[in-house]
mmCIF file of C-alpha atoms and ligand atoms in Angstrom:
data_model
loop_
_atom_site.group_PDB
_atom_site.id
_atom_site.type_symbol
_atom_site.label_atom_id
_atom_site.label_comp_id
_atom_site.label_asym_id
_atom_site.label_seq_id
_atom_site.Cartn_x
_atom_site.Cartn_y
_atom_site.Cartn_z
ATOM 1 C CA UNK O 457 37.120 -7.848 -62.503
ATOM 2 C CA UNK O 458 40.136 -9.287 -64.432
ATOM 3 C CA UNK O 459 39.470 -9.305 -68.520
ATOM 4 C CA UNK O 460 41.367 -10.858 -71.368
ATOM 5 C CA UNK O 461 40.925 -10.582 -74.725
ATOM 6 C CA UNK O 462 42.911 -13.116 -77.334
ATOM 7 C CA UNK O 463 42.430 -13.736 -80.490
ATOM 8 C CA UNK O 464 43.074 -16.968 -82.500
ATOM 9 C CA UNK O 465 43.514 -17.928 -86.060
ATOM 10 C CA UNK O 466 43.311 -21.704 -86.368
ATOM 11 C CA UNK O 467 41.443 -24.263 -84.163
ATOM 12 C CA UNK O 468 44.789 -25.447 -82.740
ATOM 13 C CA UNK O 469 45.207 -21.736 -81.308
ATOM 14 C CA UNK O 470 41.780 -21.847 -79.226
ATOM 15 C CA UNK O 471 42.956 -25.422 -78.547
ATOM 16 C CA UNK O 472 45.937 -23.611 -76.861
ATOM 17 C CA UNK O 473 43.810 -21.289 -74.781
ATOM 18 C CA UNK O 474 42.394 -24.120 -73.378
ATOM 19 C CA UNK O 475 44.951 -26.579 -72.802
ATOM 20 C CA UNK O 476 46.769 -23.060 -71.469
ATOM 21 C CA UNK O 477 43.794 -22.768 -68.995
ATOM 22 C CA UNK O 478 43.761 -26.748 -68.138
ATOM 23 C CA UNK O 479 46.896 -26.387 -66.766
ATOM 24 C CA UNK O 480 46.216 -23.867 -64.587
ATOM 25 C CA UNK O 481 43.133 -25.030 -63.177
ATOM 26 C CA UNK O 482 42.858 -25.846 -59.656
ATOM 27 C CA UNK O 483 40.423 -28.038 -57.117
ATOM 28 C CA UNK O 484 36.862 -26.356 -56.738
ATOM 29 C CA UNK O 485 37.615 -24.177 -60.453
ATOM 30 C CA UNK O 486 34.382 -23.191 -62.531
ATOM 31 C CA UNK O 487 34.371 -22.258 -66.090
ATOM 32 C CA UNK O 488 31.562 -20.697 -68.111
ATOM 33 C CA UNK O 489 31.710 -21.488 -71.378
ATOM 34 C CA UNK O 490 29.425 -18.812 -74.099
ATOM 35 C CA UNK O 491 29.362 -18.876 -77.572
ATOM 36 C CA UNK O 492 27.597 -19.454 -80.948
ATOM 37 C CA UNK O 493 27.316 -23.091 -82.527
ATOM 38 C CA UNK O 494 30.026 -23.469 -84.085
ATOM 39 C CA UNK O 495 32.257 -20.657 -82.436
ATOM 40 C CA UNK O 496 34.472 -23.666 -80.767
ATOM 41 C CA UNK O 497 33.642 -24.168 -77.227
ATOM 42 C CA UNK O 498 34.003 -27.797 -77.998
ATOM 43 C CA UNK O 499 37.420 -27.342 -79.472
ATOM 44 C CA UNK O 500 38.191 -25.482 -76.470
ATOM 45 C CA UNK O 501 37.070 -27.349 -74.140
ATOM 46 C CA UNK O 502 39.409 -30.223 -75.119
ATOM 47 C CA UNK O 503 42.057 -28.260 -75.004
ATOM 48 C CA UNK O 504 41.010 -28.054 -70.895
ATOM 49 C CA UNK O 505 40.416 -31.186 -70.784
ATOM 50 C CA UNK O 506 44.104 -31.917 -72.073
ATOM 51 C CA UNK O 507 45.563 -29.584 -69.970
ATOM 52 C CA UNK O 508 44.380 -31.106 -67.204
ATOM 53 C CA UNK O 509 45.789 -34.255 -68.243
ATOM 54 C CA UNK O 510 42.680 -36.228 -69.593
ATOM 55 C CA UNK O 511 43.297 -38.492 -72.541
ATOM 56 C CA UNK O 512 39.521 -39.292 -72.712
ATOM 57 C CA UNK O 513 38.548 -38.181 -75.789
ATOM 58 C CA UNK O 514 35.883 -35.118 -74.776
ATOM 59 C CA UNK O 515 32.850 -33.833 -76.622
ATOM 60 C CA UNK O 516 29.716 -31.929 -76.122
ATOM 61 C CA UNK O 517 27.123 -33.917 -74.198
ATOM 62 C CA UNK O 518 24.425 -33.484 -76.065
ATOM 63 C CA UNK O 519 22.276 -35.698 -74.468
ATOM 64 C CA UNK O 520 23.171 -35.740 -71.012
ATOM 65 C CA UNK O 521 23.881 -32.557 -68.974
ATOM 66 C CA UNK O 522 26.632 -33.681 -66.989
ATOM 67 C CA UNK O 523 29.391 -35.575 -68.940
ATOM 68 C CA UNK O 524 32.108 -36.154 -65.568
ATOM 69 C CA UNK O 525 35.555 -37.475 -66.831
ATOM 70 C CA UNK O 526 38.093 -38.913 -64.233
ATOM 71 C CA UNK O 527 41.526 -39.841 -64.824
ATOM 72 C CA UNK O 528 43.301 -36.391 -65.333
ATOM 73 C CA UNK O 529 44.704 -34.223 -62.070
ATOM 74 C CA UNK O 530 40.990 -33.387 -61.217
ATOM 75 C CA UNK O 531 37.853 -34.545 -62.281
ATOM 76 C CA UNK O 532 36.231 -32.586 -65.344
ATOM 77 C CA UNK O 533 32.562 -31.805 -64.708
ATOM 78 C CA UNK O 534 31.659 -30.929 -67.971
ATOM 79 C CA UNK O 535 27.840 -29.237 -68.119
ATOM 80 C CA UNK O 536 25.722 -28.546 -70.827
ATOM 81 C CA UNK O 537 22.716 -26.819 -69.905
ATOM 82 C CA UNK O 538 21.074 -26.130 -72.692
ATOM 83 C CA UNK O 539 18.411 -28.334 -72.858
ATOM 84 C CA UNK O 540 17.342 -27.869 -68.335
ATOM 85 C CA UNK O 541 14.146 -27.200 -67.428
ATOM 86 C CA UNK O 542 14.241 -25.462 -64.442
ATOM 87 C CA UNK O 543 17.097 -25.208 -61.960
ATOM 88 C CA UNK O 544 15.727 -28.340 -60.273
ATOM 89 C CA UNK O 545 17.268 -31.002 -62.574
ATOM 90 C CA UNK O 546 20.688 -29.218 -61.476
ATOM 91 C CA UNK O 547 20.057 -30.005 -57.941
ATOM 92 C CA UNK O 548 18.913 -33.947 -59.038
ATOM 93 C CA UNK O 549 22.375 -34.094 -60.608
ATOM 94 C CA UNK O 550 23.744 -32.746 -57.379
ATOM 95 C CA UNK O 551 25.599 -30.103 -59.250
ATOM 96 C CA UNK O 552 27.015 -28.720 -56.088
ATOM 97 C CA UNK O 553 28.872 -31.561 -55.689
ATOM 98 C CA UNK O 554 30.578 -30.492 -58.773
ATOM 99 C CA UNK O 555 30.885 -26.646 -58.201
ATOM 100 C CA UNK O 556 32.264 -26.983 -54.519
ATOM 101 C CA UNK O 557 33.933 -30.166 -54.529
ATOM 102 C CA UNK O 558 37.994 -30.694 -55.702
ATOM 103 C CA UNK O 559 36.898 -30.694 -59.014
ATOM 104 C CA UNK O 560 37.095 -27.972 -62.190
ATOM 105 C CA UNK O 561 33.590 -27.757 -64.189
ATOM 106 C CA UNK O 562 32.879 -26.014 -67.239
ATOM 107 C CA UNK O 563 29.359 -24.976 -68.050
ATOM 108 C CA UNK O 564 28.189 -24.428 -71.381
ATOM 109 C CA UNK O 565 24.501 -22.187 -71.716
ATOM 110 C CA UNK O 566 25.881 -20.995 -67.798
ATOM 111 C CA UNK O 567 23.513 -18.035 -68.286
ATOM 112 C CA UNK O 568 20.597 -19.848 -67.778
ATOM 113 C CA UNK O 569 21.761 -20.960 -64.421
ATOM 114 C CA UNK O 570 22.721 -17.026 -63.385
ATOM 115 C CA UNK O 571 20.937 -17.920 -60.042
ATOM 116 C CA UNK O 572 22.969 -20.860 -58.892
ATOM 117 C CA UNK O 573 26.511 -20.029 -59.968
ATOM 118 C CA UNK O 574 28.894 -19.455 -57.926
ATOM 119 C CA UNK O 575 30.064 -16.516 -56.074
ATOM 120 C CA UNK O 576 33.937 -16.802 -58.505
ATOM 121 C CA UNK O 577 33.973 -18.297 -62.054
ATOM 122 C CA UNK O 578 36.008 -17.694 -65.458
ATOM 123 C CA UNK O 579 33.555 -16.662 -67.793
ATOM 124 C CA UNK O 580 35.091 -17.284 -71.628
ATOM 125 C CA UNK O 581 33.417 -16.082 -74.144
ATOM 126 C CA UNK O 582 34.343 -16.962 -78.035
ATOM 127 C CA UNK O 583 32.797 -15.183 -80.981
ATOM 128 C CA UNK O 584 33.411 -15.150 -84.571
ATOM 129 C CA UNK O 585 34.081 -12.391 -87.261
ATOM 130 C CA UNK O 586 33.356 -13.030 -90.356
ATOM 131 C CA UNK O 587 34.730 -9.936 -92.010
ATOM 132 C CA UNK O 588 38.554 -11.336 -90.432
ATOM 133 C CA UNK O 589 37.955 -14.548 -92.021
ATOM 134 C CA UNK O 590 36.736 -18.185 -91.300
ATOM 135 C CA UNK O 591 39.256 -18.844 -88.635
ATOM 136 C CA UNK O 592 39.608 -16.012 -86.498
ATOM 137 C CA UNK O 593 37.977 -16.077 -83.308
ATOM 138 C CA UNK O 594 38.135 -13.954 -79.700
ATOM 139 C CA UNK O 595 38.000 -15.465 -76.769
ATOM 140 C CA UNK O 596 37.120 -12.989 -73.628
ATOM 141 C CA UNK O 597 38.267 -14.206 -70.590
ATOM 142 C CA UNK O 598 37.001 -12.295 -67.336
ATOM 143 C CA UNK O 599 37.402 -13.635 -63.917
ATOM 144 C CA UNK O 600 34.220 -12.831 -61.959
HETATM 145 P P1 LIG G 204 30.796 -25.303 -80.723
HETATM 146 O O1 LIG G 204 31.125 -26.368 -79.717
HETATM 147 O O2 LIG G 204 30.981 -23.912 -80.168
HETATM 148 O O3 LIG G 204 29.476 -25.461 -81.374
HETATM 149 P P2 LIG G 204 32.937 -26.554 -82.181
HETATM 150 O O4 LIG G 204 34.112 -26.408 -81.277
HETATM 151 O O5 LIG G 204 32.246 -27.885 -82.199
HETATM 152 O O6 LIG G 204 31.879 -25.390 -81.877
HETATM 153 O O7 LIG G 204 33.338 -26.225 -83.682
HETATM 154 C C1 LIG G 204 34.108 -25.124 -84.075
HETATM 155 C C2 LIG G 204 34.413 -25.266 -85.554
HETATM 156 O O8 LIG G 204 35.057 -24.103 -86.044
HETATM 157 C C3 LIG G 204 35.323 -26.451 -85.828
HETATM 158 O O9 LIG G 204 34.947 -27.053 -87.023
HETATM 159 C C4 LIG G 204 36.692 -25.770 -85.962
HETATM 160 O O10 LIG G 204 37.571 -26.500 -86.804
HETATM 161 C C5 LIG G 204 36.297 -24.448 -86.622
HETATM 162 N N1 LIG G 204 37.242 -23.350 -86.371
HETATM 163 C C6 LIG G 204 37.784 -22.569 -87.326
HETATM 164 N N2 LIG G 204 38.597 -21.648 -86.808
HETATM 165 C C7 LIG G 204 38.576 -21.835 -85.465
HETATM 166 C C8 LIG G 204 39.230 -21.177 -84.366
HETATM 167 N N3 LIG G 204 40.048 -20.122 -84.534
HETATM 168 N N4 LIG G 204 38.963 -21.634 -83.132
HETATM 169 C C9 LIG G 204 38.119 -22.682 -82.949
HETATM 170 N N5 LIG G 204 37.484 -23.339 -83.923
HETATM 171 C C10 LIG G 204 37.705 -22.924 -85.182
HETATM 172 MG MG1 LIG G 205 30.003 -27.928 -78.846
#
């Protein structure tokens, strides 16, 4: 298992990270996405979404688990699971569609759907530390 630890000191920086990642991303990608409100997942995940050449302007779907945006070099699934039930409602969205089809998805709350992940994802992780200030953040990166 591959790990990477940066850290960042402005939102632009973990904006980087994920543009960074974006650009790199490939057909049939997945990307967990874990952190604390606020930690920036959501500025992060723009930055994928840029780097994979969406102009869409991205957010988190609060409402909706599966926010899908077309238009860059591969469709975005972008997943919010916080709010399933039970691993059925994946399979009514037809989630693997998304995880084993041409497209990259990143999954926010992935640990609640350990079970149906697949068998290679990016897990990023961002946390905060208060005692380095405001703006510093670490984003873990490990390739599992
Ligand atoms: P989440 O989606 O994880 O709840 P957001 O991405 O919506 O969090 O918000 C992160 C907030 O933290 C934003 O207001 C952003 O400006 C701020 N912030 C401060 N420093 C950083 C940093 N280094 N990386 C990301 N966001 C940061
Ligand atoms: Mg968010």
């Amino acid at each position: 298992m591959k790990e990477t630890l940066i850290e960042t000191f402005s939102p632009e920086e973990t904006f980087e990270v994920g543009r960074k990642i974006g650009e790199k991303a490939y057909g049939g990608m997945v990307v967990t996405l874990t952190g604390d409100l606020g930690a920036g997942k959501t500025v992060f995940t723009k930055g994928l979404a840029a780097g994979l050449g969406i102009t869409e302007l991205v957010n988190s779907p609060t409402f909706t688990i599966l926010q899908i945006y077309e238009g860059g070099r591969y469709p975005f699934y972008h997943f919010d699971v916080y709010r399933i039930g039970d691993i059925s409602e994946m399979e009514e969205i037809g989630y693997e569609d998304c995880f084993y089809g041409e497209g990259v998805c990143l999954v926010e709350w992935a640990d609640l759907i350990e079970e149906i992940l697949p068998e290679h994802f990016l897990h990023v992780t961002i946390s905060t530390d208060m005692e380095r200030g405001f703006y510093y953040r670490t984003i873990r990166l490990e390739e599992k």
